[in-house]
Amino acid sequence: MATPKQQQMLEQQQSPMQRVKNSGVMMTMSESPVNDEKEEEMAESALALFRAKEEEIERKKMEVRDRVQAYMGRVEEATRRLADIREELDDLVDPMRKDVAILRKRIDTINREMKPLGQTCQKK
């Protein structure tokens, strides 16, 4: 067993969390009820400090999550606007391009329909 002086030096070197972990061992070693109360108060304050830090971390995590979601919303809106602008630019570059594309599709369709008719006419 450690002497009271060694015990006190050991306690001073330990962090609050180590004191909480070791508080059961220290309480059995200490003989004075005043020390027991001090140990208990230190353990409770260390636990309260730990909980406060935990809550602060959780709060900051929620703040970051909210900021990221807001940023993602702005990015999605900007993406939609860019797509609309790109579409408008395509329409301005060649207004007849859509009409030409539609006509080409119709011509291709008619050519496919006429190909078998042309072959049957050549056979006769």
CSV table of C-alpha atoms in Angstrom, one decimal:
chain,number,residue,atom,x,y,z
A,1,MET,CA,0.0,0.0,0.0
A,2,ALA,CA,1.1,3.6,-0.7
A,3,THR,CA,1.7,6.1,2.0
A,4,PRO,CA,-0.7,9.1,2.2
A,5,LYS,CA,2.0,11.3,0.7
A,6,GLN,CA,2.6,8.9,-2.2
A,7,GLN,CA,-1.2,8.6,-2.6
A,8,GLN,CA,-1.5,12.4,-2.9
A,9,MET,CA,1.3,12.7,-5.4
A,10,LEU,CA,-0.3,10.0,-7.5
A,11,GLU,CA,-3.6,11.8,-7.5
A,12,GLN,CA,-2.0,15.0,-8.6
A,13,GLN,CA,-0.4,13.3,-11.6
A,14,GLN,CA,-3.6,11.7,-12.8
A,15,SER,CA,-6.0,13.3,-15.2
A,16,PRO,CA,-9.6,13.8,-14.1
A,17,MET,CA,-10.7,10.8,-16.2
A,18,GLN,CA,-8.1,8.6,-14.6
A,19,ARG,CA,-9.3,9.7,-11.2
A,20,VAL,CA,-12.9,8.8,-12.2
A,21,LYS,CA,-11.7,5.3,-13.3
A,22,ASN,CA,-9.5,4.8,-10.3
A,23,SER,CA,-11.8,6.4,-7.8
A,24,GLY,CA,-13.1,3.1,-6.4
A,25,VAL,CA,-9.5,2.0,-5.7
A,26,MET,CA,-8.6,5.3,-4.1
A,27,MET,CA,-11.7,5.3,-1.9
A,28,THR,CA,-10.8,2.0,-0.4
A,29,MET,CA,-7.3,3.1,0.3
A,30,SER,CA,-8.2,6.4,1.9
A,31,GLU,CA,-9.3,6.3,5.4
A,32,SER,CA,-10.7,9.9,5.9
A,33,PRO,CA,-14.4,10.6,5.0
A,34,VAL,CA,-13.3,14.1,3.9
A,35,ASN,CA,-11.0,12.5,1.2
A,36,ASP,CA,-13.9,10.3,0.2
A,37,GLU,CA,-16.1,13.3,-0.3
A,38,LYS,CA,-13.4,15.1,-2.2
A,39,GLU,CA,-12.8,12.1,-4.4
A,40,GLU,CA,-16.5,11.8,-5.1
A,41,GLU,CA,-16.8,15.5,-5.9
A,42,MET,CA,-13.8,15.3,-8.3
A,43,ALA,CA,-15.3,12.2,-10.0
A,44,GLU,CA,-18.6,14.0,-10.4
A,45,SER,CA,-17.0,17.1,-11.7
A,46,ALA,CA,-14.9,15.1,-14.1
A,47,LEU,CA,-18.0,13.3,-15.3
A,48,ALA,CA,-19.9,16.5,-15.7
A,49,LEU,CA,-17.0,18.0,-17.7
A,50,PHE,CA,-16.9,14.9,-19.9
A,51,ARG,CA,-20.7,15.2,-20.5
A,52,ALA,CA,-20.4,18.9,-21.3
A,53,LYS,CA,-17.6,18.2,-23.8
A,54,GLU,CA,-19.7,15.4,-25.3
A,55,GLU,CA,-22.7,17.8,-25.7
A,56,GLU,CA,-20.5,20.5,-27.2
A,57,ILE,CA,-19.1,18.0,-29.8
A,58,GLU,CA,-22.7,16.8,-30.6
A,59,ARG,CA,-23.8,20.5,-31.1
A,60,LYS,CA,-20.9,21.3,-33.3
A,61,LYS,CA,-21.5,18.1,-35.3
A,62,MET,CA,-25.1,19.2,-35.9
A,63,GLU,CA,-24.0,22.7,-36.9
A,64,VAL,CA,-21.6,21.3,-39.4
A,65,ARG,CA,-24.3,18.9,-40.8
A,66,ASP,CA,-26.7,21.9,-41.2
A,67,ARG,CA,-24.0,24.0,-43.0
A,68,VAL,CA,-23.2,21.1,-45.3
A,69,GLN,CA,-26.8,20.5,-46.2
A,70,ALA,CA,-27.4,24.2,-46.9
A,71,TYR,CA,-24.3,24.2,-49.1
A,72,MET,CA,-25.5,21.1,-51.0
A,73,GLY,CA,-28.9,22.8,-51.5
A,74,ARG,CA,-27.1,25.9,-53.0
A,75,VAL,CA,-25.0,23.6,-55.2
A,76,GLU,CA,-28.0,21.7,-56.5
A,77,GLU,CA,-29.8,25.0,-57.3
A,78,ALA,CA,-26.7,26.3,-59.1
A,79,THR,CA,-26.5,23.1,-61.1
A,80,ARG,CA,-30.2,23.5,-62.2
A,81,ARG,CA,-29.6,27.1,-63.2
A,82,LEU,CA,-26.5,26.1,-65.2
A,83,ALA,CA,-28.4,23.4,-67.0
A,84,ASP,CA,-31.1,25.9,-67.9
A,85,ILE,CA,-28.6,28.4,-69.1
A,86,ARG,CA,-26.8,25.7,-71.2
A,87,GLU,CA,-30.1,24.7,-72.8
A,88,GLU,CA,-30.9,28.4,-73.6
A,89,LEU,CA,-27.4,28.8,-75.1
A,90,ASP,CA,-27.9,25.8,-77.3
A,91,ASP,CA,-31.1,27.2,-78.5
A,92,LEU,CA,-29.5,30.6,-79.3
A,93,VAL,CA,-26.5,29.1,-81.1
A,94,ASP,CA,-28.6,27.4,-83.8
A,95,PRO,CA,-32.3,27.9,-83.5
A,96,MET,CA,-32.9,25.7,-86.5
A,97,ARG,CA,-30.9,22.8,-85.2
A,98,LYS,CA,-33.9,21.3,-83.4
A,99,ASP,CA,-36.0,21.6,-86.5
A,100,VAL,CA,-33.2,20.0,-88.6
A,101,ALA,CA,-32.8,17.1,-86.2
A,102,ILE,CA,-36.6,16.4,-86.3
A,103,LEU,CA,-36.6,16.5,-90.1
A,104,ARG,CA,-33.6,14.1,-90.3
A,105,LYS,CA,-35.4,11.7,-88.0
A,106,ARG,CA,-38.4,11.8,-90.3
A,107,ILE,CA,-36.3,11.3,-93.4
A,108,ASP,CA,-34.5,8.3,-91.8
A,109,THR,CA,-37.9,6.8,-90.9
A,110,ILE,CA,-39.3,7.2,-94.4
A,111,ASN,CA,-36.1,5.8,-96.0
A,112,ARG,CA,-36.4,2.7,-93.8
A,113,GLU,CA,-40.0,2.3,-94.9
A,114,MET,CA,-39.2,2.8,-98.6
A,115,LYS,CA,-36.2,0.5,-98.7
A,116,PRO,CA,-38.3,-2.7,-98.8
A,117,LEU,CA,-40.7,-1.2,-101.3
A,118,GLY,CA,-37.8,-0.3,-103.6
A,119,GLN,CA,-36.5,-3.9,-103.4
A,120,THR,CA,-39.9,-5.4,-104.2
A,121,CYS,CA,-40.2,-3.0,-107.2
A,122,GLN,CA,-36.8,-4.0,-108.6
A,123,LYS,CA,-37.7,-7.7,-108.3
A,124,LYS,CA,-40.9,-7.1,-110.5
